[in-house]
CSV table of C-alpha atoms and ligand atoms in Angstrom, one decimal:
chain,number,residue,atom,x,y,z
A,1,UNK,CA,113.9,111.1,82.2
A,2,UNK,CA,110.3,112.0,83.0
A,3,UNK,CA,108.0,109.5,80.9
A,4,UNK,CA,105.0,110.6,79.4
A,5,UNK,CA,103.6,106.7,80.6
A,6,UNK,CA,104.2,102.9,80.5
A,7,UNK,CA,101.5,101.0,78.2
A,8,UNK,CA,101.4,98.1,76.4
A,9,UNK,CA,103.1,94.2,76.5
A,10,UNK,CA,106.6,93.4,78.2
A,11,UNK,CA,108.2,90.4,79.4
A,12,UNK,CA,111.0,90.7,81.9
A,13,UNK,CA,114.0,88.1,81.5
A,14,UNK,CA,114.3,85.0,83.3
A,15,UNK,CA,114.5,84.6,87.0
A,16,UNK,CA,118.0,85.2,88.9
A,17,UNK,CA,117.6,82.9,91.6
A,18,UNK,CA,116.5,80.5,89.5
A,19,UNK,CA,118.8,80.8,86.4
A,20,UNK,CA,121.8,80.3,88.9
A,21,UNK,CA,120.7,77.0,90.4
A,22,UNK,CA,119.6,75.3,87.3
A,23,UNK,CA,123.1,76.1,86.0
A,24,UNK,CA,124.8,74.4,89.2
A,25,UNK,CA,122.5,71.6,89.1
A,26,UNK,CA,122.3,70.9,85.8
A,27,UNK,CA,126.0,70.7,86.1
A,28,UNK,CA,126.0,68.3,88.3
A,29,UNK,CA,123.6,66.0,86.9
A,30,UNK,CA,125.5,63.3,84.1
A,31,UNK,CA,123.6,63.9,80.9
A,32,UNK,CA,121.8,67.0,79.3
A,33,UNK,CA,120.3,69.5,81.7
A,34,UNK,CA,117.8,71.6,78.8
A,35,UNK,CA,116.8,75.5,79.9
A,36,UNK,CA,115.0,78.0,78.2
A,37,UNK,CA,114.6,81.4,79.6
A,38,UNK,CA,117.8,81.5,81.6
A,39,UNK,CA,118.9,84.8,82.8
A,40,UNK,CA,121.9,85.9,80.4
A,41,UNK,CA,123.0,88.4,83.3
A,42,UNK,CA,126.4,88.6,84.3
A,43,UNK,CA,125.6,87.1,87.6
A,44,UNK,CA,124.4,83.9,86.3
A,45,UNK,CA,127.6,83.6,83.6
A,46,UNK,CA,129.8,84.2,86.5
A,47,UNK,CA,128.1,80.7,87.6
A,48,UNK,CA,127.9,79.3,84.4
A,49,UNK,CA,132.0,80.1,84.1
A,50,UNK,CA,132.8,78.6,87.5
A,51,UNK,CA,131.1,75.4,86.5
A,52,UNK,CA,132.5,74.9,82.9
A,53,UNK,CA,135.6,75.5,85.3
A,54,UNK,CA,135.0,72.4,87.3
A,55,UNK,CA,134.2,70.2,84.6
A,56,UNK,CA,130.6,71.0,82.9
A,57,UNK,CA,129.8,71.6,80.0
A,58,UNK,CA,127.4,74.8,79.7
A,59,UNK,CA,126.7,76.3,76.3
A,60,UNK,CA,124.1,78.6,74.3
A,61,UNK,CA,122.5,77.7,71.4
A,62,UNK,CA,121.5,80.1,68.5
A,63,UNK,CA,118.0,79.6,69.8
A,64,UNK,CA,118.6,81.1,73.2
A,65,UNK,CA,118.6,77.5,74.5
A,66,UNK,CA,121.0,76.4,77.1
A,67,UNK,CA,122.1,72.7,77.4
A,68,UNK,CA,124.5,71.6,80.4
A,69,UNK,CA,126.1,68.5,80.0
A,70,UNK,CA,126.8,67.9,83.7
A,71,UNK,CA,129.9,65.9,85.8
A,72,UNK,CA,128.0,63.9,88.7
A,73,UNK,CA,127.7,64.8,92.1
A,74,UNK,CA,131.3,64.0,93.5
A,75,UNK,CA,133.0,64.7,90.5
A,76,UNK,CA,133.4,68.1,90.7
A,77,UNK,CA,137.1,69.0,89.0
A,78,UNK,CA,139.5,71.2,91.0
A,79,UNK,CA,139.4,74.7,89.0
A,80,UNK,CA,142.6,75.8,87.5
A,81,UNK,CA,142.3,79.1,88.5
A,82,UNK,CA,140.6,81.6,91.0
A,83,UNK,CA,136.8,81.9,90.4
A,84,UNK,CA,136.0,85.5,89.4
A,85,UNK,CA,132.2,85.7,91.0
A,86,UNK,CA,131.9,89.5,89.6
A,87,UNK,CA,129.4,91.1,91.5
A,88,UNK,CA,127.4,88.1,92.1
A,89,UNK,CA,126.8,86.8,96.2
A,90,UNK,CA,124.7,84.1,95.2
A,91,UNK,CA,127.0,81.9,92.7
A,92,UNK,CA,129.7,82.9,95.6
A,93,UNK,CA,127.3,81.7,98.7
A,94,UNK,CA,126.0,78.4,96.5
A,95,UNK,CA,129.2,77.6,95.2
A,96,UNK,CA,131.4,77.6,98.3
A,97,UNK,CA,128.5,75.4,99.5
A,98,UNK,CA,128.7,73.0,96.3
A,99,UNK,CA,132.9,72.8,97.0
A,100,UNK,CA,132.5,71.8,100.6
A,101,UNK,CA,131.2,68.4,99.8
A,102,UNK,CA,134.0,67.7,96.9
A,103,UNK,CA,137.9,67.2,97.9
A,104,UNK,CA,139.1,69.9,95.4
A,105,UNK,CA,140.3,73.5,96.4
A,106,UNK,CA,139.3,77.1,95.1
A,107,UNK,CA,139.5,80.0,95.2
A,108,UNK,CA,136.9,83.0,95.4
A,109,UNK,CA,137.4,86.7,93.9
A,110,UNK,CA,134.9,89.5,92.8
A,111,UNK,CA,134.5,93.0,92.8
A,112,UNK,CA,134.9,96.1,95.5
A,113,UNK,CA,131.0,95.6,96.1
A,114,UNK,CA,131.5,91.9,97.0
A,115,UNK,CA,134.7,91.7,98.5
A,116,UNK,CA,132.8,93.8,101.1
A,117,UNK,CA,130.2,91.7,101.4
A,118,UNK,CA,130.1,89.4,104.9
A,119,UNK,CA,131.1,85.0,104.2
A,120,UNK,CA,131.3,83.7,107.3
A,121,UNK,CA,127.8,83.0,107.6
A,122,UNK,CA,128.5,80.0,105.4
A,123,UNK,CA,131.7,79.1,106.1
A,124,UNK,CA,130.7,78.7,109.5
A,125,UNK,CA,128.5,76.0,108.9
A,126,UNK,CA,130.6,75.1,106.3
A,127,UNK,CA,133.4,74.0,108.2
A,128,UNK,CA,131.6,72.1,110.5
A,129,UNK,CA,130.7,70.1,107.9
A,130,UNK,CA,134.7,69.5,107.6
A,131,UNK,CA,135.7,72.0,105.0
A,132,UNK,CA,138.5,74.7,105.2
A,133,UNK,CA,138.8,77.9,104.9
A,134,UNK,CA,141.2,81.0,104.5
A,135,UNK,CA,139.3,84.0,104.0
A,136,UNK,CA,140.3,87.8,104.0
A,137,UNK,CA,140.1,90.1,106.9
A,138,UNK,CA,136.3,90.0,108.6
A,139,UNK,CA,135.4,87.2,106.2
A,140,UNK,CA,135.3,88.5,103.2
A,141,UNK,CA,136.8,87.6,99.5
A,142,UNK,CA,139.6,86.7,98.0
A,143,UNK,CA,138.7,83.4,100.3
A,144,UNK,CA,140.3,80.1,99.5
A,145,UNK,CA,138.7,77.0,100.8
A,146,UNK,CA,139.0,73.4,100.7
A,147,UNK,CA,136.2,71.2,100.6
A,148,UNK,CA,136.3,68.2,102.7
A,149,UNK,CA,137.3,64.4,102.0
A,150,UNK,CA,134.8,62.7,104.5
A,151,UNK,CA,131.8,65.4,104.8
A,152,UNK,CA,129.8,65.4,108.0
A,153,UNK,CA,126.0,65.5,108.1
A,154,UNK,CA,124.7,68.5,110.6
A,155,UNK,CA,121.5,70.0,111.5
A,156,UNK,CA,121.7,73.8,110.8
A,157,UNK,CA,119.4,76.1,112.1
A,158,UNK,CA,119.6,79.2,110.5
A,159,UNK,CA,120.6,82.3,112.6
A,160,UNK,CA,119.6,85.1,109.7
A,161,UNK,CA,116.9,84.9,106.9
A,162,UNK,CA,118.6,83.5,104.2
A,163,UNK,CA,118.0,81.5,101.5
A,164,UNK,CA,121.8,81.7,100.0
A,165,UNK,CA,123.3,80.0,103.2
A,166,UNK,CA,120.0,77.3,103.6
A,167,UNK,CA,120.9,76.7,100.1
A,168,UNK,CA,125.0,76.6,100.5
A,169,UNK,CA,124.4,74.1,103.3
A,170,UNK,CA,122.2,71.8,101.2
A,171,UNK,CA,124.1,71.8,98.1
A,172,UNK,CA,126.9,70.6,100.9
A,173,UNK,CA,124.8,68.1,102.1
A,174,UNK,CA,124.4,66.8,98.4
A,175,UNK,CA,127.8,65.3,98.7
A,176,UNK,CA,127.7,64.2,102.5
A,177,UNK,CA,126.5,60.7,103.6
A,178,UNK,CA,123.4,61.0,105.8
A,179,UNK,CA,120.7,63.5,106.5
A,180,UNK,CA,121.5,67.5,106.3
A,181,UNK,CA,119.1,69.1,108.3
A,182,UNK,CA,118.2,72.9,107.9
A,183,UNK,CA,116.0,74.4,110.3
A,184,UNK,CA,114.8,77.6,109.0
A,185,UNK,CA,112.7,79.9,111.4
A,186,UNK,CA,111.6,82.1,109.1
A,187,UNK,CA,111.0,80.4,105.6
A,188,UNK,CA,112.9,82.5,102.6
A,189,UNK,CA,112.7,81.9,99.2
A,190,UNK,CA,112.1,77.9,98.1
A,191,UNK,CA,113.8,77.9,94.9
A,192,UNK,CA,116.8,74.8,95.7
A,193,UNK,CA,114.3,72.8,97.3
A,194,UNK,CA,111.8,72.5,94.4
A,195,UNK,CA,114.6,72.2,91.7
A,196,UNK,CA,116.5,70.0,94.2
A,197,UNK,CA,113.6,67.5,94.3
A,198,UNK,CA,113.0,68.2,90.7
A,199,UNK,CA,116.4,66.7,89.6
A,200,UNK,CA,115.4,63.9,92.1
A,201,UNK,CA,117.1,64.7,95.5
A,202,UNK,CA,116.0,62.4,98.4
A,203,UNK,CA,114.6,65.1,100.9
A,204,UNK,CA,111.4,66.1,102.2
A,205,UNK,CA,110.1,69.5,103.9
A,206,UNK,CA,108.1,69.8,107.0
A,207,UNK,CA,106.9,72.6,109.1
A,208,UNK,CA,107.5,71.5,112.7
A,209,UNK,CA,106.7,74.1,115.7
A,210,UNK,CA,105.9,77.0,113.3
A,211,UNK,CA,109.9,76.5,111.7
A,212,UNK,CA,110.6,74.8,108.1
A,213,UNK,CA,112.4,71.8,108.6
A,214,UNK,CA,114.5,70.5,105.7
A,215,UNK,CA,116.3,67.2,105.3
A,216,UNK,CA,118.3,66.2,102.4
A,217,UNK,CA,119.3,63.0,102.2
A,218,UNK,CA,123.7,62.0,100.4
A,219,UNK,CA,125.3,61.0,98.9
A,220,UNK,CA,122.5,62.1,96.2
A,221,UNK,CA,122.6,61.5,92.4
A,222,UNK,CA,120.5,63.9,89.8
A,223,UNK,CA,118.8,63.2,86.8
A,224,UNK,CA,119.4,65.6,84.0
A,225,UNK,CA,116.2,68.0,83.2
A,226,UNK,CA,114.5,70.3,80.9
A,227,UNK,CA,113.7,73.3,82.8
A,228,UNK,CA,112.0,76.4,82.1
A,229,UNK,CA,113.1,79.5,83.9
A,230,UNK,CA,110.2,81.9,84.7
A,231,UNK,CA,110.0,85.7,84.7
A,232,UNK,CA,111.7,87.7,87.4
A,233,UNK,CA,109.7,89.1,89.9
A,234,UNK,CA,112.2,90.9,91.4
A,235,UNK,CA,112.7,92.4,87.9
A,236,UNK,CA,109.0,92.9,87.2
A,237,UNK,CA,109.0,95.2,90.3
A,238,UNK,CA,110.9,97.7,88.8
A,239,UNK,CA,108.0,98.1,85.8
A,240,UNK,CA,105.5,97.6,88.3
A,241,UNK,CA,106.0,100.8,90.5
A,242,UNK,CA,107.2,102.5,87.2
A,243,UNK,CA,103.3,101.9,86.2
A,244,UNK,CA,101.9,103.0,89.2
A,245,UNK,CA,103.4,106.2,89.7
A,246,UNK,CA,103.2,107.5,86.4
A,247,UNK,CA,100.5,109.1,85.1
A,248,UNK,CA,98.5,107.5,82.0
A,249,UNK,CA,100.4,104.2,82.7
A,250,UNK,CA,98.8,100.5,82.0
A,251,UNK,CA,100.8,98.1,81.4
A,252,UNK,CA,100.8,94.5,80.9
A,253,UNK,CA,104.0,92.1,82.4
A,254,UNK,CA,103.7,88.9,81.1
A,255,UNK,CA,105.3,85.6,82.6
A,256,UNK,CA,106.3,87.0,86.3
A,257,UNK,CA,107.1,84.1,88.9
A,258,UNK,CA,104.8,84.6,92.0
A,259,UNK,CA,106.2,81.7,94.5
A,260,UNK,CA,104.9,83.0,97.3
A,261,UNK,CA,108.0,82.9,98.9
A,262,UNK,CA,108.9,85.7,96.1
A,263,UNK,CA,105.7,87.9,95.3
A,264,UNK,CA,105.7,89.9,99.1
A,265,UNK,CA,106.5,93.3,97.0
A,266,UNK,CA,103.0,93.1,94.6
A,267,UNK,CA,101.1,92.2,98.2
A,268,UNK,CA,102.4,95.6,99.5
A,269,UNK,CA,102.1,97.3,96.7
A,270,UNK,CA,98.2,96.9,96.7
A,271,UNK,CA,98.0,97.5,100.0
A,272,UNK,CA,98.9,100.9,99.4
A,273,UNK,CA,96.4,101.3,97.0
A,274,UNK,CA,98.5,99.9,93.6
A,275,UNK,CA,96.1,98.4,90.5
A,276,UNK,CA,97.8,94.8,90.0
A,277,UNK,CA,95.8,92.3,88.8
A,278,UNK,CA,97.2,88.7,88.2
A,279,UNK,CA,95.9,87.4,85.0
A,280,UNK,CA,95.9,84.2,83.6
A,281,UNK,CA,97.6,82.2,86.5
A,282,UNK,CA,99.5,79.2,85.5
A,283,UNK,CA,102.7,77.0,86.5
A,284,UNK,CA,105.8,77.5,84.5
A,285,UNK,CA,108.7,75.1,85.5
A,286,UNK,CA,107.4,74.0,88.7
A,287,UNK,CA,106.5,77.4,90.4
A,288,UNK,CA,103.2,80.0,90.2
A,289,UNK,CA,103.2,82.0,87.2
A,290,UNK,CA,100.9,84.9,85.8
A,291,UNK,CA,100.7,88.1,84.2
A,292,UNK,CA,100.8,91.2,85.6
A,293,UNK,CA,98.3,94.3,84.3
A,294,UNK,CA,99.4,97.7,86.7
A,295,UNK,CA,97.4,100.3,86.1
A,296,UNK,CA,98.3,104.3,87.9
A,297,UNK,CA,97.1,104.8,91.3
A,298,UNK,CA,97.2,106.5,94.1
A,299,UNK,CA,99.3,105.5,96.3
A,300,UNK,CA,98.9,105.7,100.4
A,301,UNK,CA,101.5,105.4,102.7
A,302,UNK,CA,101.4,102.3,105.2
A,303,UNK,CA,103.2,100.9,108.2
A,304,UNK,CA,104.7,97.5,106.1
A,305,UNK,CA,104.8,94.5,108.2
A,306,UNK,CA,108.7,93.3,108.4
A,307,UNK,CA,107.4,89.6,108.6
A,308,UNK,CA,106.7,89.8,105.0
A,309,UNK,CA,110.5,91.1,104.5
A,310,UNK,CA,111.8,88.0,103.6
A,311,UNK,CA,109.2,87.4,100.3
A,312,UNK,CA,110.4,91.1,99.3
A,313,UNK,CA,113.5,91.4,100.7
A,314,UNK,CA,115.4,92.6,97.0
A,315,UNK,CA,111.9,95.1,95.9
A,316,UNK,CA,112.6,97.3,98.9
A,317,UNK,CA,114.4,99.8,97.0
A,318,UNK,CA,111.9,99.8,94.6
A,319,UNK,CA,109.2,99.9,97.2
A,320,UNK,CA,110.8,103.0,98.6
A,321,UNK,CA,110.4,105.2,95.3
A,322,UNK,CA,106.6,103.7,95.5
A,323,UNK,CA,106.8,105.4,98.9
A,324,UNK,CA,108.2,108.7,98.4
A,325,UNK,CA,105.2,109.1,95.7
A,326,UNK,CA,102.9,107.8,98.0
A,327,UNK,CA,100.5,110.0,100.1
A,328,UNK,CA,101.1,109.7,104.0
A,329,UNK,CA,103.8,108.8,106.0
A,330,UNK,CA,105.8,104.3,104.6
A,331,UNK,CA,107.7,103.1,107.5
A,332,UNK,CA,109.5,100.1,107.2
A,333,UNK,CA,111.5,98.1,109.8
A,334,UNK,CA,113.3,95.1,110.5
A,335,UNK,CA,115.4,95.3,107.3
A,336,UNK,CA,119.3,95.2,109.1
A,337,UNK,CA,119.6,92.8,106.2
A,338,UNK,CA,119.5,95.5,103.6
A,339,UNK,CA,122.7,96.6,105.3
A,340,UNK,CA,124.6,94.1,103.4
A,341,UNK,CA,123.5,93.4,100.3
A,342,UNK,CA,125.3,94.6,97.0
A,343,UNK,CA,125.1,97.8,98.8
A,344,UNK,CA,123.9,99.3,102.0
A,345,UNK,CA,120.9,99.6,100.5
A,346,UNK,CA,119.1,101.8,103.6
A,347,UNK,CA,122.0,104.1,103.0
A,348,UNK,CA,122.2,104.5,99.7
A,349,UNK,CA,118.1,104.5,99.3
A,350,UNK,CA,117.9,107.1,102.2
A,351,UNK,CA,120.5,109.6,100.0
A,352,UNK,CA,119.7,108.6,96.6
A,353,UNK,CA,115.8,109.7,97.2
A,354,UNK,CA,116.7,112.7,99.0
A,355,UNK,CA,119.3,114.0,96.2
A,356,UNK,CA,116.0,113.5,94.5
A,357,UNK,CA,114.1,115.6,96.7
A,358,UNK,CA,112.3,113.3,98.6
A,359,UNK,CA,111.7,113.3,102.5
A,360,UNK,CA,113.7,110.2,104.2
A,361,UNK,CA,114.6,109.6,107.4
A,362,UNK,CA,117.2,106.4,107.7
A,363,UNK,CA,116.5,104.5,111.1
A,364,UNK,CA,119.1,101.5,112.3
A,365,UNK,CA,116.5,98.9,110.5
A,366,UNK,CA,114.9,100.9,108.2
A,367,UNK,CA,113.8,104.0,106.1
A,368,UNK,CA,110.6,106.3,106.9
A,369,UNK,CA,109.2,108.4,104.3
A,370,UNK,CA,107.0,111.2,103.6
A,371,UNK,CA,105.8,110.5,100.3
A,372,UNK,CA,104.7,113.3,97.5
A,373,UNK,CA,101.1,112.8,97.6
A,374,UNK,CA,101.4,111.7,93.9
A,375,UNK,CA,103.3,115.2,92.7
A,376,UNK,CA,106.4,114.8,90.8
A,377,UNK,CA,109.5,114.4,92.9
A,378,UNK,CA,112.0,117.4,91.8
A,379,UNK,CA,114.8,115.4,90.5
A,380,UNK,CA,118.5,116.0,90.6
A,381,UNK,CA,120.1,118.6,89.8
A,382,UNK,CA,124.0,119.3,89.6
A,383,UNK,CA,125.3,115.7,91.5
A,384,UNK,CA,124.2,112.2,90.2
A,385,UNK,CA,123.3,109.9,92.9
A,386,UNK,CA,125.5,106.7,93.7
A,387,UNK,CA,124.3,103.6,92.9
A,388,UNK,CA,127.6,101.9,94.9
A,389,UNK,CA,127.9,98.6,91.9
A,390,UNK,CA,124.4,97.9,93.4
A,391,UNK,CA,121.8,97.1,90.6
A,392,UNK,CA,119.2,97.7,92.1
A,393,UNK,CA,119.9,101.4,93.3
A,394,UNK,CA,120.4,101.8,89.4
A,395,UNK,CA,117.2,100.9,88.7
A,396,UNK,CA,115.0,101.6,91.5
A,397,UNK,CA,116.6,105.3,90.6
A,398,UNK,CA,115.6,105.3,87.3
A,399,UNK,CA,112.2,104.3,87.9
A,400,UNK,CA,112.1,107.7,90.3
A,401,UNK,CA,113.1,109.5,87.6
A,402,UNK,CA,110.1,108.9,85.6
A,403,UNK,CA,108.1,109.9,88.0
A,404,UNK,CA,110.1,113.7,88.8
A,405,UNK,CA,110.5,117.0,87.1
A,406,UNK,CA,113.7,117.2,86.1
A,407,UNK,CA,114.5,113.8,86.0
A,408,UNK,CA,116.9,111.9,87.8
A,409,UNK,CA,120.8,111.6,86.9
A,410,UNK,CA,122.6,108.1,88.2
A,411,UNK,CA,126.3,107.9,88.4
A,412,UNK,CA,127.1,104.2,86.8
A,413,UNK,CA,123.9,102.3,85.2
A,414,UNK,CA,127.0,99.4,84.3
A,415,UNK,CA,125.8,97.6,87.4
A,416,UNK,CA,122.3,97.1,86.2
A,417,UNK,CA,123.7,94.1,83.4
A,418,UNK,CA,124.3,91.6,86.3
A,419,UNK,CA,120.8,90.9,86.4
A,420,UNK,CA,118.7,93.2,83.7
A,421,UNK,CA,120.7,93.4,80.2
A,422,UNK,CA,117.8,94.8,78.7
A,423,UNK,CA,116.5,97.1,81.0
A,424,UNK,CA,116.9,100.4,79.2
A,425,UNK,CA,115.9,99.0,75.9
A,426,UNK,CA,112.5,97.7,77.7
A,427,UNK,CA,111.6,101.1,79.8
A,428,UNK,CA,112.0,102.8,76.4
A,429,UNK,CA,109.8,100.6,74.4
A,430,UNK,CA,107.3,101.0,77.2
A,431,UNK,CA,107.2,104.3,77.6
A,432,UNK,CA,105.5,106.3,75.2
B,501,S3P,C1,119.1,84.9,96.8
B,501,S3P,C2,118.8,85.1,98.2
B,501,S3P,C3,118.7,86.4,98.8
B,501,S3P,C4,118.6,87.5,97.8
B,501,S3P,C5,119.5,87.3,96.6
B,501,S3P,C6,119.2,86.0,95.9
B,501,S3P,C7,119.1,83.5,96.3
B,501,S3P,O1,119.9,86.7,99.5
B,501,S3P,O2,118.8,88.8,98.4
B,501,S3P,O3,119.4,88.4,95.7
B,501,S3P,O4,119.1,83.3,95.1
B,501,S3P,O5,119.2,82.6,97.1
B,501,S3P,P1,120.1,86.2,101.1
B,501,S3P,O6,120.1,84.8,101.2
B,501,S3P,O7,121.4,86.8,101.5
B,501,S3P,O8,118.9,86.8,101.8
């Protein structure tokens, strides 16, 4: 619904990408992994399940404290069952990377969203590292796989931007005598190598010829940690355009992670114009942390650069309702990724924001947009949009509308609880 604005003090929850590894790593360290501020998203318990299902012990304490009592690397316990990964493509990417290096067998299953979604860009470096795999039509889940008895060191360099399949083949390599290599061409988010080192992995990172080079040294062993998870930037986002384009707003988000291999969306959002001051910079568990103050602006439309895609490339949806309130003309390109996340998110974007009365035009690797000049967008009236079980198009929906006359009407917010429980609660205790 419209909001009148969004003032005061918030604090987003913990960080996905974060929250998942220190779940798979604490779980495979022997002794007590300790973390505060884990994401309690259904993602992340989808991960949290799958481990307790190959031998760790992962519980919650009154507190809100989480303690993981892990089963050493190479101990992994062949799951009884088929590992229901919900909605979640990270604990599915990581994991099947975690099972190559172990002997045991599993299998894979999750929603329509994604059972969609495309695998074989790990299993194929997956199975040269010797594991096995029996996957459904184009690659896609229910898989079954096998992890290999003697894994094979390789040197990967990645063919797409990703930080789930760097990530899959290092959590291989943690099991694998030798050096894993990962060559990464463009660098994506850091997040397994600072934990990784954290928990006391053997491996260094160098940049070599203008690529990341990665080597990880098995068979490794881990030392149990206490960890605490930062705020979500990728959550944050959501609050921070909701600030910017609504009239009145100021609004403080404490705690938000800004590795810089995360924070791309608050560069572009100040490029276009968008109050966001970082205050009080600090480290929280290893990685950059401050808070956020967003004051309204005006926003101006701008050409965005794709090589800062890969620091931004979950805000785009978000960035896109910035965008269609923005004055001028956003393009954005270089984004064929989009294409396969929990959704198409171009797509679904592109007709989302025009249901909503905004101007869109959908290009193969982007979206161009003709934004409002700051006047409410109209808002839907008669269909909802479709948020296809992506929970992002949830949100980066309801943001618009705030921001829009008659407000905007989403089909499913259900989606939204994989990575933002609270969501809802926290928009209406901003906005005033
Ligand atoms: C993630 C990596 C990104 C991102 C996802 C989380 C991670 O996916 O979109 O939400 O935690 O490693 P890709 O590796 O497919 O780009």
């Amino acid at each position: 619904m419209p909001a009148k604005s969004l003032t005061g003090t918030i604090r987003v929850p913990g960080d996905k990408s974060i929250s998942h590894r220190a779940v798979m790593f604490g779980g495979l360290a022997v002794g007590e992994t300790k973390v505060t501020g884990l994401l309690e998203g259904e993602d992340v318990l989808s991960t949290a399940a799958a481990m307790r299902a190959m031998g760790a012990r992962v519980e919650r304490a009154d507190n809100g404290e989480w303690s993981i009592h892990g089963v050493g690397i190479g101990s992994l316990a062949e799951p009884n069952s088929a590992l229901d990964m919900g909605n979640s493509g990270t604990s599915t990417r990581l994991l099947m990377g975690l099972i190559a290096g172990h002997a045991i067998q599993a299998t894979f299953v999750g929603d329509a969203s994604l059972s969609g979604r495309p695998m074989g860009r790990v299993i194929e470096p997956l199975s040269k590292m010797g594991a096995q795999f029996t996957a459904s039509a184009g690659g896609t889940l229910p898989l079954t796989m096998r992890g290999a008895t003697t894994p094979i060191p390789i040197e990967y360099r990645l063919p797409v931007a990703s930080a789930q399949v760097k990530s899959a083949v290092l959590l291989a390599g943690l099991n694998t005598p030798g050096i894993t290599r990962v060559i990464e061409p463009v660098p994506t988010r850091d997040h397994s190598e600072r934990m990784l080192a954290g928990f006391g992995a053997e491996m260094t990172v160098e940049e070599v010829d203008g690529e990341r080079v990665i080597e990880l040294r098995g068979e490794a062993s881990f030392e149990p940690q206490t960890i605490t998870v930062p705020g979500d930037p990728s959550s944050a986002a959501f609050f921070a355009v909701a600030a910017l384009i609504v009239p009145g707003s100021d609004l403080i988000i404490e705690n938000v992670g800004l590795n810089p291999t995360r924070a791309g969306v608050f560069e572009v959002l100040r490029q276009m114009g968008g109050s966001i001051e970082y205050l009080s910079h600090r480290e929280v568990g290893g990685e950059p942390v401050a808070d956020l103050r967003v004051r309204h602006s005006a926003l101006t439309g701008i050409d965005v650069d794709p090589g800062i895609a890969p620091s931004m490339i979950d805000e785009f949806p978000v960035l896109f309702v910035a965008a269609a309130m923005a004055k001028g003309t956003t393009t954005t390109r270089g984004l064929e990724e989009l294409r396969v996340k929990e959704s198409d998110r171009l797509t679904a974007m592109a007709d989302a924001l025009k249901l909503a009365g905004a101007h869109v035009e959908e290009t193969e690797d982007g979206l161009i947009i003709e934004g409002s000049g700051g006047d409410p967008l109209p808002g839907t009236s008669g269909a909802p949009v479709t948020t296809h079980l992506d929970h992002r198009i949830a949100m980066s929906m309801a943001v618009a509308g705030l921001a829009s006359s008659k407000g905007v009407e989403i089909d499913d917010t259900t989606p939204i609880g994989t990575s933002f429980p609270n969501f809802e609660k926290l928009m209406s205790e901003a906005s005033v």
